[in-house]
Tab-separated table of C-alpha atoms and ligand atoms in Angstrom:
chain	number	residue	atom	x	y	z
O	29	MET	CA	0.000	0.000	0.000
O	30	ALA	CA	1.400	3.356	-1.004
O	31	ILE	CA	1.872	5.716	1.940
O	32	ILE	CA	3.631	8.467	-0.054
O	33	GLU	CA	2.790	9.364	-3.657
O	34	LEU	CA	4.397	12.220	-5.552
O	35	ARG	CA	3.196	13.132	-9.023
O	36	GLN	CA	5.145	15.573	-11.171
O	37	VAL	CA	6.328	17.530	-8.150
O	38	GLU	CA	8.359	20.667	-8.796
O	39	LYS	CA	9.969	23.120	-6.408
O	40	ALA	CA	11.626	26.194	-7.846
O	41	PHE	CA	13.529	28.884	-5.955
O	42	PRO	CA	14.347	32.304	-7.309
O	43	GLY	CA	18.132	32.590	-7.653
O	44	LYS	CA	20.555	35.348	-8.648
O	45	LYS	CA	21.240	33.663	-11.984
O	46	GLY	CA	17.617	32.764	-12.636
O	47	THR	CA	15.265	30.144	-11.272
O	48	ILE	CA	16.715	27.117	-9.459
O	49	HIS	CA	14.719	23.969	-10.143
O	50	ALA	CA	15.666	22.188	-6.916
O	51	VAL	CA	13.029	19.487	-7.496
O	52	ASN	CA	12.202	19.171	-11.144
O	53	GLY	CA	9.297	16.873	-11.961
O	54	ILE	CA	9.492	13.993	-9.516
O	55	ASP	CA	7.244	10.931	-9.420
O	56	LEU	CA	7.780	8.772	-6.360
O	57	THR	CA	5.852	5.983	-4.673
O	58	VAL	CA	6.813	4.794	-1.198
O	59	GLU	CA	4.997	1.741	0.174
O	60	LYS	CA	4.144	1.313	3.820
O	61	GLN	CA	7.118	0.021	5.821
O	62	ASP	CA	9.605	0.652	3.015
O	63	VAL	CA	13.026	1.868	3.975
O	64	TYR	CA	13.397	4.078	0.938
O	65	GLY	CA	16.843	5.535	0.259
O	66	ILE	CA	17.485	8.658	-1.768
O	67	VAL	CA	21.053	9.120	-2.873
O	68	GLY	CA	22.687	11.894	-4.862
O	69	TYR	CA	25.462	14.434	-4.937
O	70	SER	CA	25.357	17.732	-3.100
O	71	GLY	CA	22.804	20.067	-4.649
O	72	ALA	CA	20.812	17.251	-6.290
O	73	GLY	CA	17.680	18.365	-4.424
O	74	LYS	CA	17.462	15.654	-1.766
O	75	SER	CA	16.845	17.912	1.225
O	76	THR	CA	14.298	19.942	-0.695
O	77	LEU	CA	12.483	16.719	-1.528
O	78	VAL	CA	12.215	15.600	2.120
O	79	ARG	CA	11.179	19.085	3.213
O	80	LEU	CA	8.313	18.769	0.756
O	81	LEU	CA	7.361	15.470	2.390
O	82	ASN	CA	6.849	16.976	5.828
O	83	GLY	CA	5.176	20.153	4.668
O	84	LEU	CA	8.131	22.432	5.488
O	85	GLU	CA	8.116	23.471	1.833
O	86	THR	CA	5.166	23.754	-0.512
O	87	PRO	CA	5.672	22.572	-4.084
O	88	THR	CA	5.574	25.011	-6.999
O	89	SER	CA	3.434	22.425	-8.785
O	90	GLY	CA	2.455	18.779	-8.595
O	91	VAL	CA	0.662	16.543	-6.110
O	92	ILE	CA	1.998	15.250	-2.797
O	93	ASP	CA	-0.269	12.608	-1.378
O	94	ILE	CA	0.632	11.225	2.047
O	95	LYS	CA	-1.628	8.671	3.720
O	96	GLY	CA	-4.354	9.643	1.285
O	97	GLN	CA	-4.163	13.365	2.101
O	98	ASP	CA	-3.140	16.039	-0.374
O	99	VAL	CA	-0.473	17.727	1.747
O	100	THR	CA	-0.485	20.920	-0.311
O	101	LYS	CA	-4.090	21.552	0.732
O	102	LEU	CA	-3.526	21.272	4.486
O	103	ALA	CA	-3.519	24.322	6.757
O	104	GLY	CA	-3.943	25.216	10.420
O	105	LYS	CA	-4.766	22.360	12.764
O	106	GLN	CA	-4.839	19.789	9.938
O	107	LEU	CA	-1.295	20.716	8.944
O	108	ARG	CA	-0.109	20.567	12.567
O	109	ASP	CA	-1.724	17.148	13.027
O	110	PHE	CA	-0.167	15.932	9.790
O	111	ARG	CA	3.313	17.098	10.846
O	112	LYS	CA	3.043	15.159	14.107
O	113	LYS	CA	2.783	11.975	12.085
O	114	VAL	CA	5.973	12.670	10.142
O	115	GLY	CA	9.073	12.577	12.333
O	116	MET	CA	12.458	13.811	11.208
O	117	ILE	CA	16.100	13.385	12.217
O	118	PHE	CA	19.054	15.478	11.089
O	119	GLN	CA	22.783	15.283	10.492
O	120	HIS	CA	23.607	17.555	13.422
O	121	PHE	CA	20.874	16.175	15.682
O	122	ASN	CA	19.266	19.610	16.371
O	123	LEU	CA	18.948	18.963	20.107
O	124	LEU	CA	18.394	21.676	22.694
O	125	TRP	CA	21.624	21.824	24.674
O	126	SER	CA	20.105	23.436	27.763
O	127	ARG	CA	17.601	20.607	28.189
O	128	THR	CA	18.267	17.113	29.478
O	129	VAL	CA	17.861	14.084	27.249
O	130	VAL	CA	14.418	13.277	28.597
O	131	GLU	CA	13.313	16.916	28.267
O	132	ASN	CA	14.456	16.910	24.636
O	133	ILE	CA	12.375	13.828	23.942
O	134	GLU	CA	9.369	15.379	25.699
O	135	LEU	CA	9.510	18.581	23.669
O	136	PRO	CA	7.200	17.520	20.826
O	137	LEU	CA	4.735	16.184	23.415
O	138	GLU	CA	4.838	19.477	25.286
O	139	LEU	CA	4.080	21.303	22.040
O	140	ALA	CA	1.191	18.903	21.451
O	141	GLY	CA	-0.198	19.740	24.910
O	142	VAL	CA	0.335	16.300	26.457
O	143	GLU	CA	0.264	16.416	30.270
O	144	LYS	CA	3.454	16.018	32.290
O	145	ASN	CA	2.979	12.469	33.623
O	146	LYS	CA	2.059	11.106	30.220
O	147	ARG	CA	5.025	12.890	28.659
O	148	ARG	CA	7.466	11.400	31.114
O	149	GLU	CA	5.995	7.936	30.704
O	150	LYS	CA	6.285	8.091	26.921
O	151	ALA	CA	9.818	9.545	27.012
O	152	THR	CA	10.927	6.785	29.391
O	153	GLN	CA	9.574	4.115	27.011
O	154	LEU	CA	11.354	5.768	24.103
O	155	LEU	CA	14.641	5.943	26.012
O	156	LYS	CA	14.444	2.198	26.410
O	157	LEU	CA	13.565	1.664	22.758
O	158	VAL	CA	16.620	3.579	21.534
O	159	GLY	CA	18.990	1.970	24.040
O	160	LEU	CA	19.473	4.975	26.344
O	161	ASP	CA	17.827	3.547	29.413
O	162	GLY	CA	19.003	5.465	32.494
O	163	ARG	CA	20.553	8.362	30.530
O	164	GLY	CA	17.484	10.601	30.685
O	165	ASP	CA	19.016	13.128	33.065
O	166	ALA	CA	22.201	13.622	31.055
O	167	TYR	CA	22.691	16.718	28.907
O	168	PRO	CA	23.306	16.284	25.172
O	169	ASN	CA	26.914	17.490	25.436
O	170	GLN	CA	27.632	14.607	27.808
O	171	LEU	CA	26.731	12.103	25.090
O	172	SER	CA	28.629	10.610	22.142
O	173	GLY	CA	27.496	11.383	18.572
O	174	GLY	CA	25.709	8.055	18.296
O	175	GLN	CA	23.891	8.637	21.588
O	176	LYS	CA	22.870	12.128	20.480
O	177	GLN	CA	21.346	10.677	17.334
O	178	ARG	CA	19.499	8.114	19.465
O	179	VAL	CA	17.972	11.045	21.353
O	180	GLY	CA	17.080	12.589	17.990
O	181	ILE	CA	15.365	9.356	16.980
O	182	ALA	CA	13.477	9.085	20.284
O	183	ARG	CA	12.289	12.684	19.947
O	184	ALA	CA	11.188	12.038	16.348
O	185	LEU	CA	9.126	9.072	17.553
O	186	ALA	CA	7.425	10.916	20.430
O	187	ASN	CA	4.153	11.522	18.583
O	188	ASP	CA	4.024	7.976	17.170
O	189	PRO	CA	4.658	8.995	13.566
O	190	ASP	CA	3.928	6.736	10.589
O	191	ILE	CA	6.850	8.105	8.614
O	192	LEU	CA	10.393	8.931	9.672
O	193	LEU	CA	12.482	11.205	7.454
O	194	CYS	CA	16.251	11.040	7.865
O	195	ASP	CA	18.394	13.744	6.251
O	196	GLU	CA	22.027	12.580	6.324
O	197	ALA	CA	21.371	11.240	9.818
O	198	THR	CA	24.602	9.243	9.966
O	199	SER	CA	26.877	11.573	7.990
O	200	ALA	CA	28.466	13.054	11.125
O	201	LEU	CA	29.145	9.636	12.672
O	202	ASP	CA	32.090	7.242	12.407
O	203	PRO	CA	31.556	3.921	10.581
O	204	GLN	CA	31.008	1.824	13.712
O	205	THR	CA	28.500	4.302	15.179
O	206	THR	CA	26.812	4.616	11.777
O	207	GLU	CA	26.360	0.862	11.803
O	208	GLU	CA	24.733	0.964	15.256
O	209	VAL	CA	22.365	3.792	14.373
O	210	LEU	CA	21.374	2.020	11.131
O	211	GLU	CA	20.662	-1.136	13.121
O	212	LEU	CA	18.420	0.868	15.435
O	213	LEU	CA	16.550	2.338	12.450
O	214	ALA	CA	16.110	-1.120	10.918
O	215	ASP	CA	14.863	-2.365	14.271
O	216	ILE	CA	12.202	0.338	14.686
O	217	ASN	CA	11.189	-0.089	11.038
O	218	GLN	CA	10.333	-3.688	11.904
O	219	LYS	CA	9.024	-3.242	15.455
O	220	LEU	CA	6.870	-0.186	14.837
O	221	GLY	CA	6.029	-0.806	11.184
O	222	LEU	CA	7.438	2.639	10.483
O	223	THR	CA	8.044	3.832	6.927
O	224	ILE	CA	11.481	5.396	6.571
O	225	VAL	CA	12.693	7.789	3.885
O	226	LEU	CA	16.413	8.220	4.191
O	227	ILE	CA	18.688	10.652	2.390
O	228	THR	CA	22.365	9.988	2.078
O	229	HIS	CA	25.320	10.427	-0.204
O	230	GLU	CA	26.772	7.116	1.018
O	231	MET	CA	25.833	3.997	-0.864
O	232	ASN	CA	26.841	1.714	2.020
O	233	VAL	CA	24.028	3.239	4.085
O	234	ILE	CA	21.580	2.377	1.296
O	235	ARG	CA	22.970	-1.135	0.977
O	236	LYS	CA	22.739	-1.816	4.695
O	237	ILE	CA	19.172	-0.847	5.501
O	238	CYS	CA	17.127	0.218	2.473
O	239	ASN	CA	14.927	-2.056	0.406
O	240	LYS	CA	14.435	0.531	-2.340
O	241	VAL	CA	16.568	3.338	-3.681
O	242	ALA	CA	16.176	6.379	-5.915
O	243	VAL	CA	19.149	8.188	-7.386
O	244	MET	CA	18.740	11.960	-7.775
O	245	GLU	CA	20.568	14.266	-10.123
O	246	THR	CA	19.730	17.948	-10.762
O	247	GLY	CA	16.275	17.742	-9.246
O	248	LYS	CA	15.246	14.541	-11.003
O	249	ILE	CA	15.116	10.868	-10.105
O	250	VAL	CA	17.322	9.303	-12.759
O	251	GLU	CA	17.121	5.711	-11.532
O	252	GLU	CA	15.123	3.772	-8.957
O	253	GLY	CA	14.342	0.251	-7.928
O	254	LEU	CA	15.014	-2.520	-5.451
O	255	VAL	CA	18.373	-2.072	-3.765
O	256	SER	CA	19.467	-5.593	-4.685
O	257	GLU	CA	18.662	-4.956	-8.362
O	258	VAL	CA	20.213	-1.510	-8.571
O	259	PHE	CA	23.429	-2.742	-6.972
O	260	ARG	CA	23.620	-5.723	-9.293
O	261	ASN	CA	22.778	-3.887	-12.457
O	262	PRO	CA	23.087	-0.080	-12.238
O	263	GLN	CA	21.950	1.671	-15.418
O	264	GLN	CA	22.915	5.326	-15.195
O	265	GLU	CA	26.477	6.597	-15.060
O	266	VAL	CA	25.897	8.365	-11.728
O	267	THR	CA	24.447	5.167	-10.226
O	268	LYS	CA	27.410	3.145	-11.447
O	269	ILE	CA	29.769	5.590	-9.743
O	270	PHE	CA	27.848	5.377	-6.455
O	271	VAL	CA	27.711	1.571	-6.553
O	272	GLN	CA	31.376	1.313	-7.501
O	273	GLN	CA	32.411	3.519	-4.578
O	274	ASP	CA	30.824	1.081	-2.203
O	275	LEU	CA	32.211	-2.163	-3.573
O	276	GLU	CA	35.656	-3.248	-2.493
O	277	PRO	CA	38.351	-1.592	-4.567
O	278	LYS	CA	38.035	-3.582	-7.770
O	279	GLN	CA	41.611	-2.913	-8.770
O	280	ASN	CA	42.854	-5.085	-5.919
O	281	ALA	CA	40.871	-8.008	-7.252
O	282	ALA	CA	42.048	-7.416	-10.807
O	283	ASP	CA	45.706	-7.364	-9.718
O	284	LEU	CA	45.241	-10.474	-7.637
O	285	LEU	CA	43.632	-12.385	-10.483
O	286	ALA	CA	46.268	-11.319	-13.020
O	287	GLU	CA	48.944	-12.624	-10.694
O	288	PHE	CA	47.055	-15.862	-10.205
O	289	VAL	CA	46.793	-16.469	-13.953
O	290	LYS	CA	50.529	-15.874	-14.322
O	291	GLU	CA	51.277	-18.500	-11.705
O	292	ASN	CA	48.581	-20.947	-12.838
O	293	PRO	CA	48.308	-20.609	-16.615
O	294	ASN	CA	46.780	-24.061	-17.053
O	295	GLY	CA	43.596	-23.691	-15.052
O	296	ASP	CA	40.430	-21.998	-16.223
O	297	LEU	CA	39.403	-18.931	-14.311
O	298	VAL	CA	35.725	-18.052	-14.101
O	299	THR	CA	33.868	-15.371	-12.166
O	300	LEU	CA	30.352	-16.147	-11.004
O	301	ASN	CA	28.027	-13.282	-10.096
O	302	PHE	CA	25.477	-14.128	-7.445
O	303	LEU	CA	22.267	-12.383	-6.579
O	304	LYS	CA	20.648	-14.864	-4.218
O	305	VAL	CA	21.392	-15.956	-0.682
O	306	ASN	CA	23.483	-19.151	-0.558
O	307	ALA	CA	23.303	-19.473	-4.325
O	308	GLY	CA	27.044	-20.051	-4.406
O	309	GLU	CA	27.651	-23.274	-2.583
O	310	PRO	CA	25.088	-25.653	-4.059
O	311	VAL	CA	25.958	-24.566	-7.587
O	312	ILE	CA	29.618	-25.281	-7.016
O	313	SER	CA	29.171	-28.609	-5.252
O	314	GLN	CA	26.734	-29.672	-7.964
O	315	ALA	CA	29.287	-28.867	-10.652
O	316	ILE	CA	31.914	-30.947	-8.860
O	317	ARG	CA	29.514	-33.874	-8.540
O	318	LYS	CA	28.181	-33.702	-12.093
O	319	PHE	CA	31.392	-33.150	-14.005
O	320	ASP	CA	34.904	-34.420	-13.744
O	321	VAL	CA	36.389	-31.143	-12.510
O	322	ASP	CA	38.119	-29.808	-9.434
O	323	ILE	CA	37.218	-26.330	-8.255
O	324	SER	CA	39.115	-23.985	-6.000
O	325	VAL	CA	38.011	-20.560	-4.866
O	326	VAL	CA	40.448	-17.833	-5.862
O	327	TYR	CA	38.636	-14.667	-4.874
O	328	GLY	CA	35.303	-13.811	-3.315
O	329	ASN	CA	33.475	-10.592	-2.605
O	330	MET	CA	29.999	-11.067	-1.186
O	331	GLN	CA	27.926	-8.315	0.401
O	332	ARG	CA	24.454	-7.927	1.803
O	333	ALA	CA	22.252	-5.601	-0.222
O	334	GLY	CA	18.567	-5.073	0.389
O	335	GLY	CA	18.281	-8.371	2.240
O	336	ASN	CA	20.048	-10.438	-0.437
O	337	SER	CA	23.604	-11.584	-0.714
O	338	ILE	CA	25.139	-10.276	-3.870
O	339	GLY	CA	28.655	-10.445	-5.073
O	340	THR	CA	31.155	-12.424	-7.023
O	341	LEU	CA	33.142	-15.584	-6.610
O	342	THR	CA	36.120	-16.265	-8.848
O	343	ILE	CA	36.992	-19.938	-9.145
O	344	GLN	CA	39.570	-22.038	-10.879
O	345	LEU	CA	38.372	-25.119	-12.756
O	346	ILE	CA	40.807	-27.923	-13.322
O	347	GLY	CA	40.111	-30.896	-15.562
O	348	GLU	CA	39.848	-32.044	-19.175
O	349	LYS	CA	38.766	-29.274	-21.508
O	350	ALA	CA	35.478	-31.013	-22.349
O	351	ALA	CA	34.578	-31.411	-18.656
O	352	VAL	CA	35.466	-27.783	-17.904
O	353	ASP	CA	33.342	-26.633	-20.866
O	354	GLN	CA	30.404	-28.652	-19.545
O	355	ALA	CA	30.778	-27.157	-16.073
O	356	ILE	CA	30.841	-23.626	-17.498
O	357	GLU	CA	27.741	-24.375	-19.566
O	358	PHE	CA	26.086	-25.723	-16.424
O	359	PHE	CA	26.769	-22.473	-14.498
O	360	LYS	CA	25.166	-20.562	-17.343
O	361	THR	CA	21.941	-22.534	-16.843
O	362	GLN	CA	21.857	-21.612	-13.128
O	363	GLU	CA	20.825	-18.299	-11.588
O	364	VAL	CA	24.324	-16.884	-11.781
O	365	GLY	CA	26.149	-14.596	-14.150
O	366	VAL	CA	29.204	-16.276	-15.711
O	367	GLU	CA	32.297	-14.457	-16.867
O	368	VAL	CA	35.217	-16.467	-18.239
O	369	LEU	CA	38.386	-14.580	-17.311
O	370	HIS	CA	40.993	-17.004	-18.584
O	371	ARG	CA	40.995	-20.282	-20.526
O	372	GLY	CA	43.740	-22.752	-19.589
O	373	LYS	CA	46.188	-23.995	-22.206
K	403	LIG	N1	15.546	27.972	0.281
K	403	LIG	C1	16.254	27.933	-0.853
K	403	LIG	N2	16.414	29.055	-1.615
K	403	LIG	C2	17.123	29.029	-2.741
K	403	LIG	N3	17.717	27.942	-3.239
K	403	LIG	C3	17.624	26.795	-2.543
K	403	LIG	C4	16.880	26.739	-1.307
K	403	LIG	N4	16.959	25.464	-0.837
K	403	LIG	C5	17.694	24.772	-1.727
K	403	LIG	N5	18.088	25.564	-2.748
K	403	LIG	C6	18.888	25.152	-3.910
K	403	LIG	O1	18.281	23.988	-4.470
K	403	LIG	C7	19.264	23.053	-4.892
K	403	LIG	C8	19.049	21.741	-4.180
K	403	LIG	O2	19.375	21.909	-2.799
K	403	LIG	P1	19.208	20.761	-1.702
K	403	LIG	O3	19.597	21.321	-0.407
K	403	LIG	O4	17.858	20.163	-1.826
K	403	LIG	O5	20.287	19.695	-2.207
K	403	LIG	P2	20.839	18.389	-1.473
K	403	LIG	O6	20.757	17.291	-2.478
K	403	LIG	O7	20.170	18.198	-0.185
K	403	LIG	O8	22.376	18.762	-1.242
K	403	LIG	P3	23.348	18.372	-0.006
K	403	LIG	O9	23.797	16.959	-0.275
K	403	LIG	O10	24.474	19.344	-0.149
K	403	LIG	O11	22.592	18.526	1.270
K	403	LIG	C9	20.599	23.702	-4.627
K	403	LIG	O12	21.039	24.327	-5.803
K	403	LIG	C10	20.286	24.722	-3.546
K	403	LIG	O13	21.178	25.793	-3.599
K	404	LIG	MG1	20.822	18.196	1.806
């Protein structure tokens, strides 16, 4: 079920050198409980797009339908009620430094007129949910970056939103802390059935927690799809660059394989590209059983993307030419991509 639907949405700003089309004709459908990633270079229009989703900006034209409501038509109390149901977290956390952790989390409830006891009860539950049990009386500057973002997440969840928007929420964090915050987001996506729209310029963030991704360039979505598909088969140049950045330095693999061929000119070297979980092992053991070949693994690079294991396995096949040919033909009939790197003498 679609929870967010954008049709031909445009947002233009007047600029010194003419109009800036920050968002330039975007169609987007986000299903309930998606973790939808939006990736793009600086200036692509990502932040403008999420600000349109929570009503902080109004589009120049187009339709923004969220939970069946035309957001552009909301005003007054309706708009305030709508905003409560769309939480947001930011790169620099945007916490109030003079308030304790628990008081930060209570802020949206205060603004919504929730009474003190209820506020405290809810904030205490949220502290537990984000793994900050017992830290409610600390001040934000006593916390690590990861803990500050946990407070940001708890505060964003205070009004039980249906949608959580994340604008570069892990960009100020180190890799380990990023990992932990992403795990927390994945966890609340599952536990609370929350829909997440996440902006980043880092493809590893997309790979780790998103199921779908859209790539933005100059105000447009130039490519979109399931994360596992986009990683396996990127179409646009910009997407290829983003995907490439995230995969292990390919050059290392190329050097390694060239060296291997030099030392083992007689074997056949084949790279198998996998999309599915555990696709690798049965295919290889089947080939060994069916054909008179030996197989050794030379290089492997498997990663999780959108809930699937994708990656490559480079193997050496040793045996009579006819048997090796049969094994290669067999791989081609399986759900794997086959690339013959080197034929033995
Ligand atoms: N309020 C505004 N007034 C004028 N121009 C704006 C405004 N907000 C954004 N822009 C312009 O719109 C374009 C898109 O900006 P936006 O902040 O959405 O990009 P972004 O993809 O989030 O970039 P970054 O990765 O740097 O955060 C930029 O050219 C920016 O200068
Ligand atoms: Mg931005």
